PDB file of C-alpha atoms and ligand atoms in Angstrom:
ATOM      1  CA  MET A 291       0.099   0.006   0.125  1.00 38.00           C
ATOM      2  CA  GLN A 292       2.816   2.098   0.563  1.00 42.00           C
ATOM      3  CA  ILE A 293       4.660   4.471  -2.651  1.00 43.00           C
ATOM      4  CA  MET A 294       7.656   5.954  -2.087  1.00 43.00           C
ATOM      5  CA  ASN A 295       8.315   9.578  -3.174  1.00 48.00           C
ATOM      6  CA  HIS A 296       9.615   8.744  -6.357  1.00 56.00           C
ATOM      7  CA  ASP A 297       7.290   6.212  -7.770  1.00 74.00           C
ATOM      8  CA  ALA A 298       5.055   9.013  -8.347  1.00 89.00           C
ATOM      9  CA  ALA A 299       3.879  10.460 -11.901  1.00 96.00           C
ATOM     10  CA  PRO A 300       3.925  14.493 -12.222  1.00 97.00           C
ATOM     11  CA  PHE A 301       0.950  16.261 -11.720  1.00 98.00           C
ATOM     12  CA  LEU A 302      -0.636  17.656 -14.944  1.00 98.00           C
ATOM     13  CA  ASP A 303      -1.035  21.384 -14.527  1.00 98.00           C
ATOM     14  CA  ALA A 304      -4.888  22.443 -15.116  1.00 98.00           C
ATOM     15  CA  SER A 305      -3.982  25.643 -14.834  1.00 98.00           C
ATOM     16  CA  LYS A 306      -4.605  26.762 -18.770  1.00 98.00           C
ATOM     17  CA  LEU A 307      -8.441  25.373 -18.583  1.00 98.00           C
ATOM     18  CA  LEU A 308      -9.465  27.884 -16.064  1.00 97.00           C
ATOM     19  CA  GLY A 309     -11.906  30.059 -18.260  1.00 93.00           C
ATOM     20  CA  ASP A 310     -13.139  26.461 -20.030  1.00 97.00           C
ATOM     21  CA  PRO A 311     -15.620  24.667 -17.574  1.00 98.00           C
ATOM     22  CA  ALA A 312     -16.367  22.276 -19.729  1.00 98.00           C
ATOM     23  CA  ALA A 313     -12.439  21.062 -20.154  1.00 98.00           C
ATOM     24  CA  LEU A 314     -12.080  21.346 -16.440  1.00 98.00           C
ATOM     25  CA  ARG A 315     -15.407  19.360 -15.938  1.00 98.00           C
ATOM     26  CA  THR A 316     -13.679  17.062 -18.304  1.00 98.00           C
ATOM     27  CA  LEU A 317     -10.050  16.529 -16.504  1.00 98.00           C
ATOM     28  CA  ALA A 318     -11.845  16.250 -13.700  1.00 98.00           C
ATOM     29  CA  VAL A 319     -13.890  13.348 -14.466  1.00 98.00           C
ATOM     30  CA  ARG A 320     -10.697  11.222 -16.422  1.00 98.00           C
ATOM     31  CA  ASP A 321      -8.198  12.154 -13.359  1.00 98.00           C
ATOM     32  CA  GLY A 322     -10.050  12.708 -10.502  1.00 98.00           C
ATOM     33  CA  TYR A 323      -7.821  15.743  -9.290  1.00 98.00           C
ATOM     34  CA  LEU A 324      -6.935  18.850 -10.741  1.00 98.00           C
ATOM     35  CA  PHE A 325      -3.804  20.629  -9.855  1.00 98.00           C
ATOM     36  CA  PHE A 326      -2.809  24.163 -10.624  1.00 98.00           C
ATOM     37  CA  ARG A 327       0.299  26.100 -10.238  1.00 98.00           C
ATOM     38  CA  GLY A 328       0.212  29.305  -8.556  1.00 98.00           C
ATOM     39  CA  LEU A 329      -3.487  29.595  -8.219  1.00 98.00           C
ATOM     40  CA  LEU A 330      -3.606  32.048  -5.414  1.00 98.00           C
ATOM     41  CA  PRO A 331      -1.040  35.375  -5.268  1.00 98.00           C
ATOM     42  CA  ALA A 332       1.738  34.275  -2.900  1.00 98.00           C
ATOM     43  CA  ALA A 333       0.600  37.485  -0.145  1.00 98.00           C
ATOM     44  CA  ASP A 334      -3.120  36.350   0.330  1.00 98.00           C
ATOM     45  CA  VAL A 335      -0.919  32.772   1.671  1.00 98.00           C
ATOM     46  CA  LEU A 336       1.435  34.241   3.381  1.00 98.00           C
ATOM     47  CA  ARG A 337      -0.873  36.367   5.357  1.00 98.00           C
ATOM     48  CA  VAL A 338      -2.405  32.971   6.750  1.00 98.00           C
ATOM     49  CA  ARG A 339       0.768  31.481   7.422  1.00 98.00           C
ATOM     50  CA  ARG A 340       2.351  34.588   9.290  1.00 98.00           C
ATOM     51  CA  ASP A 341      -0.397  34.788  11.127  1.00 98.00           C
ATOM     52  CA  GLU A 342      -0.558  30.372  11.897  1.00 98.00           C
ATOM     53  CA  LEU A 343       3.693  30.685  13.034  1.00 98.00           C
ATOM     54  CA  ALA A 344       2.877  33.620  15.068  1.00 98.00           C
ATOM     55  CA  VAL A 345       0.850  30.696  17.342  1.00 98.00           C
ATOM     56  CA  VAL A 346       3.579  28.821  17.057  1.00 98.00           C
ATOM     57  CA  GLU A 347       5.707  31.365  18.252  1.00 98.00           C
ATOM     58  CA  ARG A 348       3.759  32.148  21.278  1.00 98.00           C
ATOM     59  CA  TYR A 349       3.756  28.584  22.183  1.00 98.00           C
ATOM     60  CA  GLY A 350       7.864  28.349  22.312  1.00 98.00           C
ATOM     61  CA  TRP A 351       7.694  26.051  18.945  1.00 98.00           C
ATOM     62  CA  ARG A 352       9.500  28.152  17.112  1.00 98.00           C
ATOM     63  CA  ALA A 353      13.493  28.213  16.460  1.00 98.00           C
ATOM     64  CA  ALA A 354      14.900  31.529  16.897  1.00 96.00           C
ATOM     65  CA  GLY A 355      16.809  33.503  14.400  1.00 96.00           C
ATOM     66  CA  GLN A 356      14.613  33.321  11.563  1.00 97.00           C
ATOM     67  CA  ASP A 357      11.805  35.683  10.051  1.00 97.00           C
ATOM     68  CA  SER A 358       8.044  35.608  10.715  1.00 97.00           C
ATOM     69  CA  LEU A 359       7.442  33.528   7.591  1.00 98.00           C
ATOM     70  CA  GLY A 360      10.494  30.840   8.832  1.00 98.00           C
ATOM     71  CA  GLY A 361       9.356  26.866   9.650  1.00 98.00           C
ATOM     72  CA  GLY A 362      12.017  25.861  11.442  1.00 98.00           C
ATOM     73  CA  LEU A 363      11.128  24.366  14.791  1.00 98.00           C
ATOM     74  CA  ASN A 364      12.076  24.651  18.251  1.00 98.00           C
ATOM     75  CA  ILE A 365      11.778  20.531  18.186  1.00 97.00           C
ATOM     76  CA  ASP A 366      12.930  19.987  21.961  1.00 97.00           C
ATOM     77  CA  ALA A 367      10.069  22.381  22.949  1.00 98.00           C
ATOM     78  CA  LEU A 368       7.499  21.183  21.181  1.00 98.00           C
ATOM     79  CA  ASN A 369       8.630  17.594  22.105  1.00 97.00           C
ATOM     80  CA  ALA A 370       7.918  18.662  25.594  1.00 98.00           C
ATOM     81  CA  VAL A 371       4.052  18.508  25.065  1.00 98.00           C
ATOM     82  CA  PRO A 372       2.513  15.407  26.223  1.00 98.00           C
ATOM     83  CA  GLU A 373       0.693  13.601  23.616  1.00 97.00           C
ATOM     84  CA  ALA A 374      -2.483  13.635  25.514  1.00 98.00           C
ATOM     85  CA  GLN A 375      -2.289  17.769  24.898  1.00 98.00           C
ATOM     86  CA  MET A 376      -1.699  17.085  21.409  1.00 98.00           C
ATOM     87  CA  ARG A 377      -4.213  17.503  17.970  1.00 98.00           C
ATOM     88  CA  THR A 378      -2.177  14.297  16.641  1.00 97.00           C
ATOM     89  CA  ASP A 379      -4.257  14.931  13.297  1.00 97.00           C
ATOM     90  CA  ILE A 380      -3.322  18.500  13.492  1.00 98.00           C
ATOM     91  CA  GLY A 381       0.610  18.397  14.812  1.00 98.00           C
ATOM     92  CA  VAL A 382       0.097  21.016  17.462  1.00 98.00           C
ATOM     93  CA  SER A 383      -1.415  21.162  21.091  1.00 98.00           C
ATOM     94  CA  ILE A 384      -5.358  21.204  21.225  1.00 98.00           C
ATOM     95  CA  VAL A 385      -5.232  24.953  22.990  1.00 98.00           C
ATOM     96  CA  ALA A 386      -2.308  26.319  20.029  1.00 98.00           C
ATOM     97  CA  TYR A 387      -4.816  25.113  17.391  1.00 98.00           C
ATOM     98  CA  HIS A 388      -8.336  26.745  19.385  1.00 98.00           C
ATOM     99  CA  ASP A 389      -5.961  29.677  18.435  1.00 98.00           C
ATOM    100  CA  VAL A 390      -5.265  28.985  15.085  1.00 98.00           C
ATOM    101  CA  GLN A 391      -9.291  28.185  14.868  1.00 98.00           C
ATOM    102  CA  ARG A 392      -9.708  31.759  15.688  1.00 98.00           C
ATOM    103  CA  LEU A 393      -7.853  33.288  12.371  1.00 98.00           C
ATOM    104  CA  GLU A 394      -9.742  35.410  10.940  1.00 98.00           C
ATOM    105  CA  SER A 395      -7.367  35.179   7.924  1.00 98.00           C
ATOM    106  CA  MET A 396      -7.331  31.153   7.664  1.00 98.00           C
ATOM    107  CA  HIS A 397     -11.222  31.536   7.456  1.00 98.00           C
ATOM    108  CA  ARG A 398     -10.437  33.971   4.556  1.00 98.00           C
ATOM    109  CA  LEU A 399      -8.409  32.403   2.400  1.00 98.00           C
ATOM    110  CA  PRO A 400     -10.466  29.671   1.281  1.00 98.00           C
ATOM    111  CA  HIS A 401     -13.480  32.004   0.029  1.00 98.00           C
ATOM    112  CA  HIS A 402     -10.673  33.377  -2.019  1.00 98.00           C
ATOM    113  CA  PRO A 403     -12.114  34.631  -5.790  1.00 98.00           C
ATOM    114  CA  ARG A 404      -9.889  32.623  -7.639  1.00 98.00           C
ATOM    115  CA  LEU A 405     -11.326  29.477  -5.962  1.00 98.00           C
ATOM    116  CA  LEU A 406     -14.400  30.090  -5.897  1.00 98.00           C
ATOM    117  CA  GLU A 407     -13.725  30.332  -9.971  1.00 98.00           C
ATOM    118  CA  VAL A 408     -13.327  26.643 -10.287  1.00 98.00           C
ATOM    119  CA  TYR A 409     -15.540  25.493  -8.261  1.00 98.00           C
ATOM    120  CA  ARG A 410     -18.438  27.402  -9.805  1.00 98.00           C
ATOM    121  CA  ALA A 411     -17.019  25.903 -12.674  1.00 97.00           C
ATOM    122  CA  LEU A 412     -16.934  22.296 -11.830  1.00 98.00           C
ATOM    123  CA  PHE A 413     -20.465  22.430 -10.645  1.00 98.00           C
ATOM    124  CA  GLY A 414     -22.358  24.807 -13.042  1.00 97.00           C
ATOM    125  CA  SER A 415     -23.818  26.522 -10.174  1.00 97.00           C
ATOM    126  CA  GLU A 416     -23.374  28.388  -6.646  1.00 97.00           C
ATOM    127  CA  VAL A 417     -20.729  26.921  -4.196  1.00 98.00           C
ATOM    128  CA  LEU A 418     -21.214  26.344  -0.708  1.00 98.00           C
ATOM    129  CA  VAL A 419     -17.610  26.215   0.928  1.00 98.00           C
ATOM    130  CA  HIS A 420     -18.023  23.980   4.446  1.00 98.00           C
ATOM    131  CA  PRO A 421     -16.938  26.598   7.075  1.00 98.00           C
ATOM    132  CA  ARG A 422     -15.166  23.885   8.763  1.00 98.00           C
ATOM    133  CA  HIS A 423     -11.622  24.290   7.518  1.00 98.00           C
ATOM    134  CA  ILE A 424      -9.265  21.990   8.806  1.00 98.00           C
ATOM    135  CA  ALA A 425      -5.552  23.413   9.559  1.00 98.00           C
ATOM    136  CA  ARG A 426      -2.672  20.906   9.408  1.00 98.00           C
ATOM    137  CA  MET A 427       0.065  22.191  11.219  1.00 98.00           C
ATOM    138  CA  ILE A 428       1.881  18.791  10.812  1.00 98.00           C
ATOM    139  CA  THR A 429       5.348  18.425  12.516  1.00 98.00           C
ATOM    140  CA  PRO A 430       7.802  15.787  14.082  1.00 96.00           C
ATOM    141  CA  HIS A 431       6.326  15.379  17.549  1.00 96.00           C
ATOM    142  CA  PRO A 432       6.478  11.253  18.061  1.00 96.00           C
ATOM    143  CA  CYS A 433       3.107  11.525  18.073  1.00 96.00           C
ATOM    144  CA  MET A 434       2.390  12.720  14.672  1.00 97.00           C
ATOM    145  CA  VAL A 435       1.890   9.626  11.434  1.00 97.00           C
ATOM    146  CA  PRO A 436       1.590  10.918   7.993  1.00 97.00           C
ATOM    147  CA  THR A 437      -1.803  10.667   6.622  1.00 98.00           C
ATOM    148  CA  PRO A 438      -2.735   7.301   5.252  1.00 97.00           C
ATOM    149  CA  PRO A 439      -4.288   6.806   2.019  1.00 97.00           C
ATOM    150  CA  HIS A 440      -7.713   7.599   2.551  1.00 98.00           C
ATOM    151  CA  GLN A 441     -11.379   8.926   0.921  1.00 98.00           C
ATOM    152  CA  ASP A 442     -12.444  11.943   2.355  1.00 98.00           C
ATOM    153  CA  PHE A 443     -16.624  11.075   1.690  1.00 98.00           C
ATOM    154  CA  PRO A 444     -16.840   8.473   4.979  1.00 98.00           C
ATOM    155  CA  LEU A 445     -15.367  11.558   6.789  1.00 98.00           C
ATOM    156  CA  ILE A 446     -17.681  14.255   5.324  1.00 98.00           C
ATOM    157  CA  GLN A 447     -20.657  12.289   3.668  1.00 98.00           C
ATOM    158  CA  GLY A 448     -22.754  14.922   2.100  1.00 98.00           C
ATOM    159  CA  THR A 449     -22.611  14.754  -1.486  1.00 98.00           C
ATOM    160  CA  ALA A 450     -19.604  12.888  -3.213  1.00 98.00           C
ATOM    161  CA  ASN A 451     -19.449  15.731  -5.368  1.00 98.00           C
ATOM    162  CA  THR A 452     -18.029  17.906  -2.492  1.00 98.00           C
ATOM    163  CA  TRP A 453     -14.116  18.522  -3.229  1.00 98.00           C
ATOM    164  CA  THR A 454     -11.234  18.912  -1.057  1.00 98.00           C
ATOM    165  CA  ALA A 455      -8.875  21.823  -1.739  1.00 99.00           C
ATOM    166  CA  TRP A 456      -5.731  21.595  -0.109  1.00 98.00           C
ATOM    167  CA  ILE A 457      -3.799  24.478   0.290  1.00 99.00           C
ATOM    168  CA  PRO A 458      -0.266  24.444   1.147  1.00 98.00           C
ATOM    169  CA  LEU A 459       0.745  27.613   3.401  1.00 98.00           C
ATOM    170  CA  GLY A 460       4.092  27.688   1.659  1.00 98.00           C
ATOM    171  CA  ASP A 461       6.909  25.966  -0.289  1.00 98.00           C
ATOM    172  CA  CYS A 462       5.921  22.251   0.264  1.00 98.00           C
ATOM    173  CA  PRO A 463       8.444  19.997  -1.569  1.00 98.00           C
ATOM    174  CA  ARG A 464       7.351  16.336  -1.488  1.00 97.00           C
ATOM    175  CA  GLU A 465      10.474  16.050   1.237  1.00 97.00           C
ATOM    176  CA  LEU A 466       8.700  18.393   3.650  1.00 98.00           C
ATOM    177  CA  GLY A 467       5.104  15.757   3.321  1.00 97.00           C
ATOM    178  CA  ALA A 468       3.083  17.067   0.097  1.00 98.00           C
ATOM    179  CA  LEU A 469      -0.077  15.396  -0.554  1.00 98.00           C
ATOM    180  CA  THR A 470      -0.100  13.044  -3.331  1.00 98.00           C
ATOM    181  CA  VAL A 471      -3.278  11.168  -4.851  1.00 98.00           C
ATOM    182  CA  CYS A 472      -4.017   8.276  -6.461  1.00 98.00           C
ATOM    183  CA  ARG A 473      -5.473   9.007  -9.847  1.00 97.00           C
ATOM    184  CA  ARG A 474      -8.799   7.888 -10.987  1.00 97.00           C
ATOM    185  CA  SER A 475      -9.159   6.119  -7.576  1.00 97.00           C
ATOM    186  CA  HIS A 476     -12.720   8.070  -7.680  1.00 98.00           C
ATOM    187  CA  GLU A 477     -13.753   5.488 -10.207  1.00 97.00           C
ATOM    188  CA  SER A 478     -13.682   2.536  -7.618  1.00 96.00           C
ATOM    189  CA  GLY A 479     -16.520   4.402  -5.516  1.00 97.00           C
ATOM    190  CA  TYR A 480     -16.410   3.883  -1.890  1.00 97.00           C
ATOM    191  CA  ILE A 481     -13.675   1.852  -0.665  1.00 97.00           C
ATOM    192  CA  PRO A 482     -14.112  -0.123   2.321  1.00 97.00           C
ATOM    193  CA  VAL A 483     -11.705   1.280   4.996  1.00 97.00           C
ATOM    194  CA  VAL A 484      -9.601  -0.002   8.188  1.00 96.00           C
ATOM    195  CA  HIS A 485      -8.633   1.660  11.000  1.00 97.00           C
ATOM    196  CA  ALA A 486      -5.338   3.111  10.298  1.00 97.00           C
ATOM    197  CA  PRO A 487      -3.090   5.458  12.832  1.00 95.00           C
ATOM    198  CA  GLY A 488      -2.998   9.654  11.083  1.00 94.00           C
ATOM    199  CA  ALA A 489      -5.119  12.136  10.151  1.00 95.00           C
ATOM    200  CA  GLY A 490      -8.564  10.850   9.507  1.00 94.00           C
ATOM    201  CA  GLY A 491      -7.789   7.759  11.863  1.00 96.00           C
ATOM    202  CA  ILE A 492      -8.766   5.179   8.146  1.00 96.00           C
ATOM    203  CA  ALA A 493      -7.287   3.764   5.612  1.00 97.00           C
ATOM    204  CA  ALA A 494      -9.047   2.844   2.183  1.00 97.00           C
ATOM    205  CA  GLN A 495      -8.199  -0.868   1.487  1.00 97.00           C
ATOM    206  CA  LEU A 496      -6.945  -0.415  -2.086  1.00 96.00           C
ATOM    207  CA  CYS A 497      -6.302  -2.866  -4.331  1.00 94.00           C
ATOM    208  CA  PRO A 498      -3.172  -4.030  -6.848  1.00 92.00           C
ATOM    209  CA  GLN A 499      -4.580  -2.290  -9.859  1.00 90.00           C
ATOM    210  CA  GLU A 500      -5.015   1.254  -7.641  1.00 92.00           C
ATOM    211  CA  GLN A 501      -1.413   2.614  -7.318  1.00 92.00           C
ATOM    212  CA  ASP A 502      -1.377   5.249 -10.267  1.00 96.00           C
ATOM    213  CA  TRP A 503      -0.045   8.396  -8.161  1.00 97.00           C
ATOM    214  CA  VAL A 504       0.913  11.542  -9.156  1.00 98.00           C
ATOM    215  CA  ALA A 505       2.688  14.111  -6.652  1.00 98.00           C
ATOM    216  CA  GLY A 506       4.769  16.697  -6.706  1.00 98.00           C
ATOM    217  CA  ASP A 507       6.553  19.715  -5.358  1.00 98.00           C
ATOM    218  CA  PHE A 508       4.341  22.548  -4.054  1.00 98.00           C
ATOM    219  CA  ALA A 509       4.912  26.234  -4.780  1.00 98.00           C
ATOM    220  CA  ILE A 510       3.060  29.007  -2.737  1.00 98.00           C
ATOM    221  CA  GLY A 511      -0.358  29.648  -4.379  1.00 98.00           C
ATOM    222  CA  ASP A 512      -0.416  25.950  -5.780  1.00 98.00           C
ATOM    223  CA  VAL A 513      -3.462  24.171  -5.083  1.00 99.00           C
ATOM    224  CA  LEU A 514      -4.293  20.533  -5.393  1.00 99.00           C
ATOM    225  CA  THR A 515      -7.999  19.390  -5.700  1.00 99.00           C
ATOM    226  CA  PHE A 516     -10.105  16.477  -6.019  1.00 98.00           C
ATOM    227  CA  PRO A 517     -13.785  15.066  -5.579  1.00 98.00           C
ATOM    228  CA  SER A 518     -14.550  13.270  -2.421  1.00 98.00           C
ATOM    229  CA  LEU A 519     -14.139   9.676  -3.410  1.00 98.00           C
ATOM    230  CA  THR A 520     -10.418  10.126  -4.667  1.00 98.00           C
ATOM    231  CA  VAL A 521      -7.960   8.338  -2.351  1.00 98.00           C
ATOM    232  CA  HIS A 522      -4.942  10.921  -1.253  1.00 98.00           C
ATOM    233  CA  ARG A 523      -2.453  10.518   1.200  1.00 98.00           C
ATOM    234  CA  ALA A 524       0.568  12.681   2.556  1.00 98.00           C
ATOM    235  CA  LEU A 525       4.011  11.903   2.123  1.00 97.00           C
ATOM    236  CA  PRO A 526       6.330  11.459   5.110  1.00 96.00           C
ATOM    237  CA  CYS A 527       8.263  13.757   6.140  1.00 95.00           C
ATOM    238  CA  GLN A 528      12.141  14.049   5.885  1.00 95.00           C
ATOM    239  CA  PHE A 529      12.742  16.989   7.893  1.00 95.00           C
ATOM    240  CA  ARG A 530      13.389  16.578  11.416  1.00 92.00           C
ATOM    241  CA  ASP A 531      13.033  20.604  12.268  1.00 96.00           C
ATOM    242  CA  GLN A 532      10.464  21.914   9.608  1.00 98.00           C
ATOM    243  CA  ILE A 533       6.240  22.552  10.270  1.00 98.00           C
ATOM    244  CA  ARG A 534       4.266  21.757   7.275  1.00 98.00           C
ATOM    245  CA  LEU A 535       1.398  24.277   7.111  1.00 98.00           C
ATOM    246  CA  SER A 536      -1.481  23.688   5.173  1.00 98.00           C
ATOM    247  CA  LEU A 537      -5.261  23.727   4.815  1.00 98.00           C
ATOM    248  CA  ASP A 538      -7.897  21.335   3.893  1.00 98.00           C
ATOM    249  CA  VAL A 539     -10.930  23.200   2.636  1.00 98.00           C
ATOM    250  CA  ARG A 540     -14.025  21.857   1.071  1.00 98.00           C
ATOM    251  CA  TYR A 541     -16.502  22.778  -1.508  1.00 99.00           C
ATOM    252  CA  GLN A 542     -19.720  21.537  -2.894  1.00 98.00           C
ATOM    253  CA  SER A 543     -22.831  22.894  -4.973  1.00 98.00           C
ATOM    254  CA  VAL A 544     -25.179  24.736  -3.094  1.00 98.00           C
ATOM    255  CA  ASP A 545     -27.721  22.422  -4.660  1.00 98.00           C
ATOM    256  CA  GLU A 546     -26.953  18.907  -3.188  1.00 98.00           C
ATOM    257  CA  ALA A 547     -27.161  17.920   0.346  1.00 98.00           C
ATOM    258  CA  VAL A 548     -24.349  18.641   3.145  1.00 98.00           C
ATOM    259  CA  GLU A 549     -23.694  16.628   6.417  1.00 98.00           C
ATOM    260  CA  ALA A 550     -24.251  18.892   9.340  1.00 98.00           C
ATOM    261  CA  LYS A 551     -20.748  18.678  11.065  1.00 98.00           C
ATOM    262  CA  SER A 552     -19.240  19.894   7.684  1.00 98.00           C
ATOM    263  CA  LEU A 553     -20.763  23.174   9.404  1.00 98.00           C
ATOM    264  CA  LEU A 554     -19.212  23.328  12.785  1.00 98.00           C
ATOM    265  CA  PRO A 555     -16.118  24.057  13.772  1.00 98.00           C
ATOM    266  CA  HIS A 556     -13.381  21.947  13.554  1.00 98.00           C
ATOM    267  CA  CYS A 557     -12.213  21.897  17.072  1.00 98.00           C
ATOM    268  CA  ALA A 558     -14.423  21.979  20.368  1.00 98.00           C
ATOM    269  CA  LEU A 559     -14.773  26.065  20.113  1.00 98.00           C
ATOM    270  CA  THR A 560     -17.999  27.236  19.064  1.00 98.00           C
ATOM    271  CA  TRP A 561     -18.375  29.323  16.352  1.00 98.00           C
ATOM    272  CA  ALA A 562     -19.001  32.841  18.251  1.00 98.00           C
ATOM    273  CA  GLU A 563     -16.243  32.018  20.483  1.00 98.00           C
ATOM    274  CA  ILE A 564     -14.043  31.528  17.169  1.00 98.00           C
ATOM    275  CA  TYR A 565     -15.369  35.197  16.392  1.00 98.00           C
ATOM    276  CA  THR A 566     -14.526  36.835  19.185  1.00 98.00           C
ATOM    277  CA  ARG A 567     -11.525  39.389  17.527  1.00 97.00           C
ATOM    278  CA  TRP A 568     -12.733  39.266  13.978  1.00 98.00           C
ATOM    279  CA  HIS A 569     -13.760  42.511  12.461  1.00 95.00           C
ATOM    280  CA  ASN A 570     -15.454  41.648   9.304  1.00 91.00           C
ATOM    281  CA  VAL A 571     -19.020  39.835   9.941  1.00 96.00           C
ATOM    282  CA  GLU A 572     -19.683  38.753   6.139  1.00 95.00           C
ATOM    283  CA  LEU A 573     -17.833  35.564   6.140  1.00 97.00           C
ATOM    284  CA  GLN A 574     -19.306  34.132   9.903  1.00 98.00           C
ATOM    285  CA  TYR A 575     -22.211  32.260   9.728  1.00 98.00           C
ATOM    286  CA  TYR A 576     -22.507  33.114   5.797  1.00 98.00           C
ATOM    287  CA  TRP A 577     -24.214  29.242   5.442  1.00 98.00           C
ATOM    288  CA  HIS A 578     -27.154  30.376   7.588  1.00 98.00           C
ATOM    289  CA  ARG A 579     -28.513  32.325   4.487  1.00 96.00           C
ATOM    290  CA  LEU A 580     -28.705  29.521   1.833  1.00 97.00           C
ATOM    291  CA  PRO A 581     -31.017  27.157   1.288  1.00 94.00           C
ATOM    292  CA  LEU A 582     -29.176  24.172   2.396  1.00 97.00           C
ATOM    293  CA  GLN A 583     -30.293  20.612   2.127  1.00 98.00           C
ATOM    294  CA  MET A 584     -29.209  18.052   4.855  1.00 98.00           C
ATOM    295  CA  SER A 585     -28.332  14.448   4.989  1.00 98.00           C
ATOM    296  CA  PRO A 586     -28.199  12.476   7.307  1.00 98.00           C
ATOM    297  CA  TRP A 587     -24.681  10.930   9.108  1.00 98.00           C
ATOM    298  CA  ASP A 588     -23.431   7.093   8.038  1.00 98.00           C
ATOM    299  CA  GLU A 589     -21.533   5.526  10.565  1.00 98.00           C
ATOM    300  CA  THR A 590     -21.348   2.036   9.203  1.00 97.00           C
ATOM    301  CA  LEU A 591     -19.323   3.955   6.146  1.00 97.00           C
ATOM    302  CA  LEU A 592     -16.353   4.114   9.010  1.00 97.00           C
ATOM    303  CA  GLN A 593     -16.595   0.415  10.323  1.00 97.00           C
ATOM    304  CA  PRO A 594     -13.477  -1.464   8.854  1.00 96.00           C
ATOM    305  CA  LYS A 595     -14.843  -3.970   6.700  1.00 94.00           C
ATOM    306  CA  ARG A 596     -12.632  -6.351   4.380  1.00 93.00           C
ATOM    307  CA  ARG A 597     -12.405  -5.307   0.374  1.00 94.00           C
ATOM    308  CA  ILE A 598     -12.661  -8.013  -2.207  1.00 92.00           C
ATOM    309  CA  CYS A 599     -10.393  -7.184  -4.903  1.00 90.00           C
TER     310      CYS A 599
HETATM  311  O1  LIG B 678      -2.468  17.188   4.668  1.00 97.18           O
HETATM  312  C1  LIG B 678      -2.499  15.822   5.312  1.00 97.18           C
HETATM  313  O2  LIG B 678      -1.859  15.437   5.574  1.00 97.18           O
HETATM  314  C2  LIG B 678      -4.168  15.555   5.314  1.00 97.18           C
HETATM  315  C3  LIG B 678      -4.962  15.979   3.979  1.00 97.18           C
HETATM  316  C4  LIG B 678      -6.075  15.173   3.623  1.00 97.18           C
HETATM  317  O3  LIG B 678      -6.434  14.356   3.585  1.00 97.18           O
HETATM  318  C5  LIG B 678      -7.046  16.144   2.833  1.00 97.18           C
HETATM  319  O4  LIG B 678      -7.061  16.854   2.849  1.00 97.18           O
HETATM  320  O5  LIG B 678      -8.025  15.379   3.133  1.00 97.18           O
END
């Protein structure tokens, strides 16, 4: 099931197809992912990186002697955090993650017009941006394990036509633990899972023919996106003193069903607690203004079941 970095083919850059929704959809249906070089302006991404790193700094986990964008870690300080206090799906402590979830900039970036343009083209309708953003802050803390191969569908549910945008908050070469996708794995439909360590806690049981991995070195502004049946995983980070910052953001058509948890914060805070210090109200509770259709949660999708290949 595991692959090495060098086994993967490079991502195909779909940037030239922006402005041609039909061609974009055809490629998405064929490969089960789209990769866009330089989709987002670097300055907009760096604002979020700086804000997240300021949180890391406040907890004493950033190495001294770097500017506000440097991802070097004080690994001894971080490793002193007991596992019980860590978000093992994120990479920092539970309280530090709360501070990151309070960041207005982190919640604003997913609404960037360049992202909305992509999803309007894919869905042919208005877009629901799930407010439940995940801010991965992957560190070499001993409790951390690279994200196993999985589909997002059993974890998100709602419509299978929900798309994830994986947005690295800075350059993210393969060696820093970038995301990789299994091309055309969306064609397999829902894949039965087993429990696995790492973010999400499940792994898709891949058959031998499902090993067509694509990967790449991300530069700031690049975005990888895929529907919720596409299998993806994180490459192992080769650095012992660097943090990998990225966002997982979900998008779907407003005309399709959404599961209730997708509208909740990705932590124990309430939205009111998250919004306490925000300047702008227009991105608060915006989904309340949309006529959403809800779908029920199906716990059986997360229960281990043997797959026959
Ligand atoms: O960044 C990671 O390690 C996991 C990301 C992921 O699984 C996702 O975006 O759905």
